[in-house]
Tab-separated table of C-alpha atoms in Angstrom:
chain	number	residue	atom	x	y	z
R	468	UNK	CA	0.000	0.000	0.000
R	469	UNK	CA	1.412	3.399	-1.009
R	470	UNK	CA	1.978	5.802	1.863
R	471	UNK	CA	1.744	8.868	-0.370
R	472	UNK	CA	-1.292	10.857	0.833
R	473	UNK	CA	-4.305	10.535	-1.422
R	474	UNK	CA	-5.350	14.169	-1.663
R	475	UNK	CA	-8.919	15.333	-2.055
R	476	UNK	CA	-10.040	16.784	-5.375
R	477	UNK	CA	-11.747	20.116	-6.054
R	478	UNK	CA	-15.255	18.678	-5.848
R	479	UNK	CA	-14.557	17.108	-2.439
R	480	UNK	CA	-13.149	20.381	-1.099
R	481	UNK	CA	-16.181	22.258	-2.420
R	482	UNK	CA	-18.408	19.752	-0.653
R	483	UNK	CA	-16.496	20.110	2.603
R	484	UNK	CA	-16.697	23.911	2.452
R	485	UNK	CA	-20.447	23.952	1.883
R	486	UNK	CA	-21.798	20.824	3.571
R	487	UNK	CA	-19.200	20.708	6.363
R	488	UNK	CA	-18.385	17.002	6.090
R	489	UNK	CA	-17.165	14.180	3.859
R	490	UNK	CA	-17.718	10.429	4.169
R	491	UNK	CA	-14.576	8.402	3.433
R	492	UNK	CA	-13.561	4.757	3.508
R	493	UNK	CA	-10.051	3.337	3.561
R	494	UNK	CA	-9.074	-0.048	2.122
R	495	UNK	CA	-8.376	-1.898	5.354
R	496	UNK	CA	-9.386	-5.567	5.337
R	497	UNK	CA	-12.609	-6.422	7.126
R	498	UNK	CA	-10.649	-8.444	9.693
R	499	UNK	CA	-8.823	-5.279	10.807
R	500	UNK	CA	-12.061	-3.522	11.771
R	501	UNK	CA	-13.399	-6.697	13.370
R	502	UNK	CA	-10.331	-6.982	15.622
R	503	UNK	CA	-10.699	-3.353	16.661
R	504	UNK	CA	-14.376	-3.851	17.453
R	505	UNK	CA	-13.588	-6.882	19.578
R	506	UNK	CA	-10.849	-5.012	21.431
R	507	UNK	CA	-13.184	-2.116	22.115
R	508	UNK	CA	-15.808	-4.498	23.483
R	509	UNK	CA	-13.304	-6.061	25.864
R	510	UNK	CA	-11.842	-2.728	26.992
R	511	UNK	CA	-15.221	-1.112	27.576
R	512	UNK	CA	-16.429	-4.135	29.541
R	513	UNK	CA	-13.314	-4.516	31.692
R	514	UNK	CA	-11.878	-0.997	31.955
R	515	UNK	CA	-14.432	1.525	30.723
R	516	UNK	CA	-13.892	4.251	28.154
R	517	UNK	CA	-10.146	4.877	27.591
R	518	UNK	CA	-10.821	8.514	26.621
R	519	UNK	CA	-7.653	10.375	25.720
R	520	UNK	CA	-5.679	7.134	25.984
R	521	UNK	CA	-7.339	5.497	22.974
R	522	UNK	CA	-4.159	5.544	20.908
R	523	UNK	CA	-1.768	4.035	23.432
R	524	UNK	CA	-4.382	1.581	24.689
R	525	UNK	CA	-5.203	0.239	21.198
R	526	UNK	CA	-2.019	0.477	19.177
R	527	UNK	CA	-3.676	-0.463	15.882
R	528	UNK	CA	-5.713	2.737	15.899
R	529	UNK	CA	-2.638	4.675	14.769
R	530	UNK	CA	-2.757	2.743	11.518
R	531	UNK	CA	-6.039	4.502	10.753
R	532	UNK	CA	-4.403	7.898	10.822
R	533	UNK	CA	-1.366	6.731	8.863
R	534	UNK	CA	-3.526	5.500	5.987
R	535	UNK	CA	-3.022	7.620	2.828
R	536	UNK	CA	-6.778	8.192	2.441
R	537	UNK	CA	-6.926	9.781	5.890
R	538	UNK	CA	-3.594	11.638	5.778
R	539	UNK	CA	-4.564	12.910	2.333
R	540	UNK	CA	-7.958	14.163	3.476
R	541	UNK	CA	-6.499	15.886	6.524
R	542	UNK	CA	-3.646	17.408	4.525
R	543	UNK	CA	-6.125	18.683	1.947
R	544	UNK	CA	-8.262	20.467	4.549
R	545	UNK	CA	-5.707	21.409	7.232
R	546	UNK	CA	-2.364	21.641	5.430
R	547	UNK	CA	0.741	19.489	5.683
R	548	UNK	CA	1.690	20.406	9.245
R	549	UNK	CA	-1.653	19.601	10.864
R	550	UNK	CA	-1.717	18.520	14.505
R	551	UNK	CA	-3.415	15.464	15.991
R	552	UNK	CA	-4.909	16.932	19.137
R	553	UNK	CA	-4.496	15.260	22.531
R	554	UNK	CA	-8.244	15.062	23.068
R	555	UNK	CA	-9.877	11.966	21.650
R	556	UNK	CA	-12.886	9.966	22.762
R	557	UNK	CA	-14.618	6.675	22.145
R	558	UNK	CA	-18.381	6.988	21.720
R	559	UNK	CA	-20.642	4.070	22.569
R	560	UNK	CA	-24.267	4.087	21.487
R	561	UNK	CA	-26.879	1.480	22.379
R	562	UNK	CA	-29.732	3.927	23.007
R	563	UNK	CA	-33.073	3.507	21.196
R	564	UNK	CA	-33.645	7.287	21.234
R	565	UNK	CA	-31.561	9.928	19.433
R	566	UNK	CA	-29.197	12.241	21.271
R	567	UNK	CA	-29.556	16.010	21.322
R	568	UNK	CA	-28.226	18.279	18.596
R	569	UNK	CA	-25.041	20.043	19.708
R	570	UNK	CA	-21.724	21.532	18.749
R	571	UNK	CA	-18.710	20.138	20.582
R	572	UNK	CA	-17.039	22.440	23.059
R	573	UNK	CA	-13.289	22.839	23.097
R	574	UNK	CA	-12.630	20.296	25.887
R	575	UNK	CA	-15.244	21.830	28.144
R	576	UNK	CA	-14.447	25.431	27.245
R	577	UNK	CA	-15.919	27.990	24.862
R	578	UNK	CA	-14.234	30.217	22.298
R	579	UNK	CA	-15.087	32.226	19.201
R	580	UNK	CA	-15.268	29.624	16.466
R	581	UNK	CA	-13.386	29.950	13.178
R	582	UNK	CA	-15.262	29.934	9.894
R	583	UNK	CA	-12.040	29.167	8.083
R	584	UNK	CA	-11.206	25.483	8.610
R	585	UNK	CA	-8.629	25.645	11.387
R	586	UNK	CA	-10.145	22.592	13.098
R	587	UNK	CA	-11.579	19.272	11.922
R	588	UNK	CA	-12.677	15.968	13.423
R	589	UNK	CA	-12.545	12.423	12.169
R	590	UNK	CA	-15.138	9.937	13.358
R	591	UNK	CA	-14.267	6.287	12.681
R	592	UNK	CA	-16.832	3.470	12.801
R	593	UNK	CA	-15.178	0.041	13.220
R	594	UNK	CA	-18.344	-1.996	12.607
R	595	UNK	CA	-20.953	-1.971	9.852
R	596	UNK	CA	-23.186	0.966	10.822
R	597	UNK	CA	-26.537	0.992	9.045
R	598	UNK	CA	-29.127	3.588	10.050
R	599	UNK	CA	-30.713	1.118	12.480
R	600	UNK	CA	-27.476	0.976	14.515
R	601	UNK	CA	-27.457	4.682	15.342
R	602	UNK	CA	-24.725	6.409	13.307
R	603	UNK	CA	-23.777	10.019	13.928
R	604	UNK	CA	-26.130	12.462	12.237
R	605	UNK	CA	-24.971	15.848	10.975
R	606	UNK	CA	-26.970	18.818	9.724
R	607	UNK	CA	-25.246	19.882	6.495
R	608	UNK	CA	-24.051	23.458	6.223
R	609	UNK	CA	-24.483	24.338	9.917
R	610	UNK	CA	-20.800	24.471	10.816
R	611	UNK	CA	-20.757	28.275	10.838
R	612	UNK	CA	-23.947	28.840	12.841
R	613	UNK	CA	-23.541	29.544	16.528
R	614	UNK	CA	-27.281	29.098	17.048
R	615	UNK	CA	-29.323	26.039	16.179
R	616	UNK	CA	-31.303	27.223	13.174
R	617	UNK	CA	-33.667	24.258	13.019
R	618	UNK	CA	-36.181	22.637	15.362
R	619	UNK	CA	-34.784	20.096	17.800
R	620	UNK	CA	-36.948	17.275	16.447
R	621	UNK	CA	-36.489	18.168	12.777
R	622	UNK	CA	-34.597	15.582	10.743
R	623	UNK	CA	-35.313	16.772	7.189
R	624	UNK	CA	-31.975	17.178	5.461
R	625	UNK	CA	-30.019	15.295	8.135
R	626	UNK	CA	-27.043	13.335	6.786
R	627	UNK	CA	-25.612	10.218	8.378
R	628	UNK	CA	-22.153	8.730	8.866
R	629	UNK	CA	-23.583	5.380	7.850
R	630	UNK	CA	-21.794	2.638	5.971
R	631	UNK	CA	-19.636	-0.452	6.064
R	632	UNK	CA	-17.026	-1.098	8.729
R	633	UNK	CA	-14.215	1.396	8.244
R	634	UNK	CA	-16.429	4.359	7.445
R	635	UNK	CA	-14.801	7.683	8.330
R	636	UNK	CA	-16.617	10.981	8.667
R	637	UNK	CA	-14.353	14.013	8.193
R	638	UNK	CA	-16.286	16.932	9.640
R	639	UNK	CA	-15.757	20.612	10.285
R	640	UNK	CA	-15.209	20.787	14.029
R	641	UNK	CA	-18.135	23.137	14.631
R	642	UNK	CA	-20.907	21.387	12.695
R	643	UNK	CA	-24.180	20.633	14.492
R	644	UNK	CA	-24.422	16.870	15.033
R	645	UNK	CA	-25.956	14.194	17.252
R	646	UNK	CA	-26.130	10.467	17.859
R	647	UNK	CA	-29.127	8.842	16.194
R	648	UNK	CA	-31.390	6.113	17.568
R	649	UNK	CA	-29.865	2.658	17.812
R	650	UNK	CA	-33.017	0.607	17.365
R	651	UNK	CA	-31.119	-2.667	17.110
R	652	UNK	CA	-29.745	-2.306	20.622
R	653	UNK	CA	-26.404	-3.798	19.569
R	654	UNK	CA	-23.124	-2.147	20.532
R	655	UNK	CA	-22.123	0.699	18.229
R	656	UNK	CA	-18.671	2.220	18.629
R	657	UNK	CA	-17.287	5.409	17.127
R	658	UNK	CA	-13.809	6.791	17.767
R	659	UNK	CA	-13.507	10.581	17.579
R	660	UNK	CA	-10.201	12.347	16.979
R	661	UNK	CA	-9.533	16.064	16.597
R	662	UNK	CA	-7.036	17.827	14.349
R	663	UNK	CA	-5.808	21.414	14.101
R	664	UNK	CA	-4.235	23.427	11.299
R	665	UNK	CA	-0.974	25.061	12.387
R	666	UNK	CA	-0.267	27.401	9.464
R	667	UNK	CA	-2.204	29.844	7.288
R	668	UNK	CA	-2.457	28.299	3.803
R	669	UNK	CA	-0.075	29.689	1.223
R	670	UNK	CA	-1.348	27.554	-1.667
R	671	UNK	CA	-3.900	24.766	-2.185
R	672	UNK	CA	-2.916	21.629	-0.262
R	673	UNK	CA	-5.337	19.376	-2.162
R	674	UNK	CA	-5.330	18.091	-5.753
R	675	UNK	CA	-6.375	21.453	-7.133
R	676	UNK	CA	-7.225	22.140	-10.775
R	677	UNK	CA	-9.772	24.985	-10.696
R	678	UNK	CA	-8.813	28.494	-9.634
R	679	UNK	CA	-12.261	29.954	-9.054
R	680	UNK	CA	-15.064	28.962	-6.721
R	681	UNK	CA	-18.160	27.111	-7.878
R	682	UNK	CA	-20.627	25.259	-5.630
R	683	UNK	CA	-20.424	21.447	-5.547
R	684	UNK	CA	-22.796	19.193	-7.409
R	685	UNK	CA	-23.819	17.437	-4.167
R	686	UNK	CA	-24.875	20.567	-2.274
R	687	UNK	CA	-27.034	19.282	0.617
R	688	UNK	CA	-28.193	22.403	2.406
R	689	UNK	CA	-31.462	22.189	4.325
R	690	UNK	CA	-31.169	25.776	5.621
R	691	UNK	CA	-29.380	28.439	3.532
R	692	UNK	CA	-26.745	29.205	0.902
R	693	UNK	CA	-23.724	31.375	1.701
R	694	UNK	CA	-22.004	32.122	-1.581
R	695	UNK	CA	-19.739	34.939	-0.368
R	696	UNK	CA	-18.560	33.003	2.686
R	697	UNK	CA	-17.918	29.859	0.640
R	698	UNK	CA	-15.955	31.810	-1.960
R	699	UNK	CA	-13.881	33.434	0.756
R	700	UNK	CA	-13.108	30.040	2.328
R	701	UNK	CA	-12.081	28.587	-1.043
R	702	UNK	CA	-9.811	31.557	-1.690
R	703	UNK	CA	-8.358	31.381	1.838
R	704	UNK	CA	-7.577	27.676	1.463
R	705	UNK	CA	-5.978	28.518	-1.894
R	706	UNK	CA	-3.599	31.002	-0.271
R	707	UNK	CA	-5.559	34.083	-1.352
R	708	UNK	CA	-6.729	35.457	1.989
R	709	UNK	CA	-8.666	38.707	1.813
R	710	UNK	CA	-9.494	38.414	-1.879
R	711	UNK	CA	-13.201	38.921	-1.149
R	712	UNK	CA	-12.603	42.470	0.084
R	713	UNK	CA	-13.706	45.359	-2.097
R	714	UNK	CA	-15.099	43.245	-4.926
R	715	UNK	CA	-18.480	45.008	-4.948
R	716	UNK	CA	-19.451	48.664	-5.467
R	717	UNK	CA	-22.711	49.119	-3.565
R	718	UNK	CA	-25.269	51.878	-3.518
R	719	UNK	CA	-26.205	53.641	-0.287
R	720	UNK	CA	-29.511	51.791	-0.210
R	721	UNK	CA	-27.754	48.432	-0.608
R	722	UNK	CA	-25.495	49.212	2.363
R	723	UNK	CA	-28.512	50.207	4.439
R	724	UNK	CA	-30.326	47.017	3.513
R	725	UNK	CA	-27.323	44.897	4.468
R	726	UNK	CA	-27.077	46.748	7.791
R	727	UNK	CA	-30.696	45.852	8.496
R	728	UNK	CA	-30.060	42.227	7.590
R	729	UNK	CA	-27.080	42.138	9.935
R	730	UNK	CA	-29.519	42.898	12.762
R	731	UNK	CA	-31.969	40.190	11.690
R	732	UNK	CA	-32.912	37.466	14.182
R	733	UNK	CA	-32.087	34.572	11.835
R	734	UNK	CA	-28.359	33.869	11.852
R	735	UNK	CA	-28.003	32.716	8.218
R	736	UNK	CA	-29.399	36.084	7.060
R	737	UNK	CA	-27.002	37.929	9.375
R	738	UNK	CA	-24.091	35.817	8.191
R	739	UNK	CA	-24.722	36.592	4.532
R	740	UNK	CA	-25.010	40.293	5.329
R	741	UNK	CA	-21.662	40.303	7.151
R	742	UNK	CA	-19.842	38.691	4.245
R	743	UNK	CA	-21.580	40.827	1.626
R	744	UNK	CA	-20.533	43.953	3.542
R	745	UNK	CA	-16.960	42.625	3.432
R	746	UNK	CA	-17.228	42.829	-0.354
R	747	UNK	CA	-18.171	46.502	-0.205
R	748	UNK	CA	-14.838	48.214	0.431
R	749	UNK	CA	-14.671	51.255	2.727
R	750	UNK	CA	-18.449	51.577	2.940
R	751	UNK	CA	-18.764	47.977	4.039
R	752	UNK	CA	-15.974	48.323	6.590
R	753	UNK	CA	-17.648	51.415	8.052
R	754	UNK	CA	-20.963	49.576	8.387
R	755	UNK	CA	-19.300	46.551	9.981
R	756	UNK	CA	-17.328	48.802	12.337
R	757	UNK	CA	-20.555	50.355	13.558
R	758	UNK	CA	-22.098	46.912	14.026
R	759	UNK	CA	-19.052	45.735	15.982
R	760	UNK	CA	-20.193	48.083	18.763
R	761	UNK	CA	-23.862	47.095	18.531
R	762	UNK	CA	-25.602	46.474	21.843
R	763	UNK	CA	-26.501	42.981	20.632
R	764	UNK	CA	-23.534	40.671	21.091
R	765	UNK	CA	-24.621	38.435	18.218
R	766	UNK	CA	-24.488	41.419	15.855
R	767	UNK	CA	-21.056	42.371	17.166
R	768	UNK	CA	-19.772	38.824	16.740
R	769	UNK	CA	-21.030	38.502	13.172
R	770	UNK	CA	-19.611	41.922	12.308
R	771	UNK	CA	-16.237	40.622	13.477
R	772	UNK	CA	-16.480	37.783	10.965
R	773	UNK	CA	-17.152	40.301	8.228
R	774	UNK	CA	-14.249	42.487	9.305
R	775	UNK	CA	-11.973	39.440	9.504
R	776	UNK	CA	-12.252	39.031	5.716
R	777	UNK	CA	-12.371	42.733	4.789
R	778	UNK	CA	-8.649	43.071	4.160
R	779	UNK	CA	-6.178	45.626	5.462
R	780	UNK	CA	-8.788	48.421	5.377
R	781	UNK	CA	-10.358	46.858	8.475
R	782	UNK	CA	-7.146	46.822	10.519
R	783	UNK	CA	-7.345	50.360	11.924
R	784	UNK	CA	-11.010	49.943	12.855
R	785	UNK	CA	-10.168	46.770	14.728
R	786	UNK	CA	-7.146	48.297	16.465
R	787	UNK	CA	-9.392	51.022	17.850
R	788	UNK	CA	-11.964	48.466	19.000
R	789	UNK	CA	-9.324	46.630	21.030
R	790	UNK	CA	-9.707	49.402	23.616
R	791	UNK	CA	-13.495	49.195	23.873
R	792	UNK	CA	-14.762	49.059	27.441
R	793	UNK	CA	-16.984	46.076	26.655
R	794	UNK	CA	-14.771	42.962	26.860
R	795	UNK	CA	-16.744	41.105	24.194
R	796	UNK	CA	-16.146	43.864	21.647
R	797	UNK	CA	-12.423	43.876	22.355
R	798	UNK	CA	-12.354	40.079	22.073
R	799	UNK	CA	-14.227	40.162	18.766
R	800	UNK	CA	-11.747	42.720	17.442
R	801	UNK	CA	-8.779	40.589	18.518
R	802	UNK	CA	-10.291	37.554	16.801
R	803	UNK	CA	-10.757	39.474	13.537
R	804	UNK	CA	-7.199	40.820	13.664
R	805	UNK	CA	-5.934	37.279	14.107
R	806	UNK	CA	-7.838	36.084	11.047
R	807	UNK	CA	-6.512	39.024	9.019
R	808	UNK	CA	-3.047	37.579	9.665
R	809	UNK	CA	0.339	39.044	8.857
R	810	UNK	CA	-1.170	42.238	7.413
R	811	UNK	CA	-1.880	43.477	10.954
R	812	UNK	CA	1.719	43.580	12.211
R	813	UNK	CA	1.308	47.201	13.425
R	814	UNK	CA	-1.330	45.903	15.864
R	815	UNK	CA	0.982	43.388	17.557
R	816	UNK	CA	2.111	45.828	20.227
R	817	UNK	CA	-1.477	46.788	21.030
R	818	UNK	CA	-2.464	43.135	21.243
R	819	UNK	CA	0.461	42.496	23.581
R	820	UNK	CA	-0.703	45.328	25.817
R	821	UNK	CA	-3.983	43.483	26.408
R	822	UNK	CA	-2.295	40.536	28.133
R	823	UNK	CA	-2.885	42.373	31.417
R	824	UNK	CA	-6.593	42.901	30.649
R	825	UNK	CA	-8.808	41.919	33.607
R	826	UNK	CA	-11.168	39.912	31.375
R	827	UNK	CA	-10.101	36.365	30.570
R	828	UNK	CA	-12.132	36.387	27.332
R	829	UNK	CA	-9.979	39.264	26.079
R	830	UNK	CA	-6.723	37.594	27.098
R	831	UNK	CA	-7.856	34.360	25.460
R	832	UNK	CA	-8.787	36.155	22.224
R	833	UNK	CA	-5.399	37.875	22.134
R	834	UNK	CA	-3.558	34.579	22.634
R	835	UNK	CA	-5.542	32.981	19.817
R	836	UNK	CA	-4.864	35.980	17.590
R	837	UNK	CA	-1.115	35.587	18.052
R	838	UNK	CA	-1.463	31.932	17.080
R	839	UNK	CA	-3.506	32.682	13.950
R	840	UNK	CA	-1.078	35.406	12.879
R	841	UNK	CA	1.802	32.985	13.493
R	842	UNK	CA	4.521	35.641	13.553
R	843	UNK	CA	7.562	34.976	15.729
R	844	UNK	CA	7.790	38.609	16.834
R	845	UNK	CA	9.088	39.665	20.231
R	846	UNK	CA	5.601	40.918	21.116
R	847	UNK	CA	3.988	37.614	20.208
R	848	UNK	CA	6.466	35.284	21.909
R	849	UNK	CA	6.777	37.348	25.093
R	850	UNK	CA	2.974	37.627	25.300
R	851	UNK	CA	2.542	33.893	24.876
R	852	UNK	CA	5.182	33.198	27.531
R	853	UNK	CA	3.215	35.436	29.853
R	854	UNK	CA	0.012	33.623	28.918
R	855	UNK	CA	1.605	30.293	29.866
R	856	UNK	CA	1.508	31.571	33.452
R	857	UNK	CA	-2.057	32.923	33.346
R	858	UNK	CA	-4.306	31.900	36.274
R	859	UNK	CA	-6.971	30.644	33.819
R	860	UNK	CA	-6.303	27.164	32.411
R	861	UNK	CA	-7.904	27.892	29.032
R	862	UNK	CA	-5.586	30.845	28.480
R	863	UNK	CA	-2.602	28.672	29.406
R	864	UNK	CA	-3.432	25.760	27.138
R	865	UNK	CA	-4.364	28.067	24.261
R	866	UNK	CA	-0.963	29.705	24.645
R	867	UNK	CA	0.612	26.282	24.097
R	868	UNK	CA	-1.359	25.844	20.869
R	869	UNK	CA	-0.390	29.345	19.741
R	870	UNK	CA	3.299	28.627	20.386
R	871	UNK	CA	2.970	25.492	18.256
R	872	UNK	CA	1.590	27.711	15.472
R	873	UNK	CA	4.477	30.183	15.863
R	874	UNK	CA	6.870	27.234	15.701
R	875	UNK	CA	10.621	27.563	15.333
R	876	UNK	CA	10.749	31.264	16.191
R	877	UNK	CA	9.416	30.613	19.701
R	878	UNK	CA	12.660	29.182	21.103
R	879	UNK	CA	12.576	31.646	24.013
R	880	UNK	CA	9.448	29.903	25.310
R	881	UNK	CA	11.102	26.490	25.711
R	882	UNK	CA	11.950	26.781	29.457
R	883	UNK	CA	8.389	27.894	30.199
R	884	UNK	CA	6.961	25.033	28.173
R	885	UNK	CA	9.133	22.655	30.215
R	886	UNK	CA	7.520	24.040	33.373
R	887	UNK	CA	4.068	23.751	31.796
R	888	UNK	CA	4.520	19.997	31.434
R	889	UNK	CA	3.946	19.829	35.198
R	890	UNK	CA	0.719	21.844	35.024
R	891	UNK	CA	-2.379	20.489	36.776
R	892	UNK	CA	-4.427	20.756	33.555
R	893	UNK	CA	-4.036	17.881	31.071
R	894	UNK	CA	-4.360	20.129	28.017
R	895	UNK	CA	-1.798	22.622	29.251
R	896	UNK	CA	0.595	19.690	29.520
R	897	UNK	CA	-0.412	18.234	26.162
R	898	UNK	CA	-0.126	21.539	24.308
R	899	UNK	CA	3.273	22.174	25.857
R	900	UNK	CA	4.407	18.874	24.344
R	901	UNK	CA	3.055	19.925	20.956
R	902	UNK	CA	4.675	23.355	21.118
R	903	UNK	CA	8.060	21.801	21.880
R	904	UNK	CA	7.616	19.471	18.896
R	905	UNK	CA	6.831	22.320	16.507
R	906	UNK	CA	9.611	24.542	17.854
R	907	UNK	CA	11.912	21.619	17.148
R	908	UNK	CA	15.217	22.950	18.506
R	909	UNK	CA	17.702	20.558	20.125
R	910	UNK	CA	16.803	21.903	23.563
R	911	UNK	CA	13.088	21.500	22.858
R	912	UNK	CA	13.538	17.937	21.574
R	913	UNK	CA	15.669	16.910	24.551
R	914	UNK	CA	13.050	18.162	27.003
R	915	UNK	CA	10.257	16.538	25.013
R	916	UNK	CA	11.954	13.137	24.718
R	917	UNK	CA	12.732	13.034	28.425
R	918	UNK	CA	9.136	13.904	29.307
R	919	UNK	CA	7.733	11.279	26.945
R	920	UNK	CA	10.021	8.591	28.327
R	921	UNK	CA	9.052	9.477	31.876
R	922	UNK	CA	5.370	9.161	30.946
R	923	UNK	CA	5.746	6.141	28.671
R	924	UNK	CA	2.749	3.839	28.450
R	925	UNK	CA	2.477	0.073	28.240
R	926	UNK	CA	-0.628	-0.660	26.163
R	927	UNK	CA	-0.888	-4.283	27.306
R	928	UNK	CA	-0.812	-3.582	31.041
R	929	UNK	CA	-4.306	-3.824	32.487
R	930	UNK	CA	-5.699	-4.765	35.912
R	931	UNK	CA	-6.156	-8.275	34.536
R	932	UNK	CA	-2.710	-8.409	32.943
R	933	UNK	CA	-0.268	-6.605	35.207
R	934	UNK	CA	3.098	-8.162	34.363
R	935	UNK	CA	3.037	-11.174	32.025
R	936	UNK	CA	3.585	-11.785	29.211
């Protein structure tokens, strides 16, 4: 079997951008999935859910993520240097009633979610999973909605990760999903793993032939179309960030209409208005800047998404908003600056100055912004070192992720990452390991290897098998 990643094609990327998921299947033999299913049954019965220890507990699982179909899909969506996140979970479903619709949190925490695909999940089903066995259901196209835009008992348009043993669902991390009813009552397992992009795309990382955006043939939207947002995501993945900005010359009445739509109560309408205003040059930026300070937080948040794709013209507006007295507005501005990327270098010093802000949501947004920008500036690295010592765990573990995104230029953070490997929070420790790996200096590797050896795991040691063989 060739180990060269099998990259996605244009049509698959279009489908992922719009629908928010792809169903894949790798060419493992049936016996491979059967062995995994049997192991899971034994482990769940004797030890319970292994949680974050799925990989070391079941060594064969790593083969799933080394398969060229899976590495190719992840590379296509997240770039070559994607990260396998430390959080992973085995889902067991034997319930005859469906679960509730939800978006996953970020390990129990909340954050402003990225529309650009910085995060993805893979769900693997080791047994044949027909609809009667309760596969995961997803609502296509809902990955960029913070609110649930459909009734809780509505299933029209629902798609299912249903198929033969070895079915993989690659999903946008933020899509609305649920477990469906397992009417057979037999054991159904699903292994969930999370992945993160570490670099802003500079060029397409999939098997790209077309330069311009067109919707996919298999568009499955039960709710709304978002042409401007989809085009922006395609261009961003192609290494053309900000190319949506200023592509439309609106009339005054068109701007006013879009402003009204931005204050609608239905999020898909608001979302389209935000991205259409991003097309409208200075007039659009001015309208979005006003909305950023709206009394309604949902309007402010959606305005930030519009500003995040409005190009360099939005930078000064966002720099001013960093000093707003409402923490949410400042956090929204920091998020948008992060998504604007390297073009906002003049704002780095102002972002660094917010690391002493009393609000943790502002500090968290600043840390994430430094990670998205990815610049190894003195302001960024010193701010992230400071964040590694923040009293709030989410700020600390996000700083570790951001340092991984900064990479080799964050050498000054290595001693602090070594200290973080003793943190009480599992994700602070895990992200410190990842940051050391991406920094990659000799000092970083020495610290990392020692820590991994000290924490080494024996996958065959269980309460029933302590020493032999």
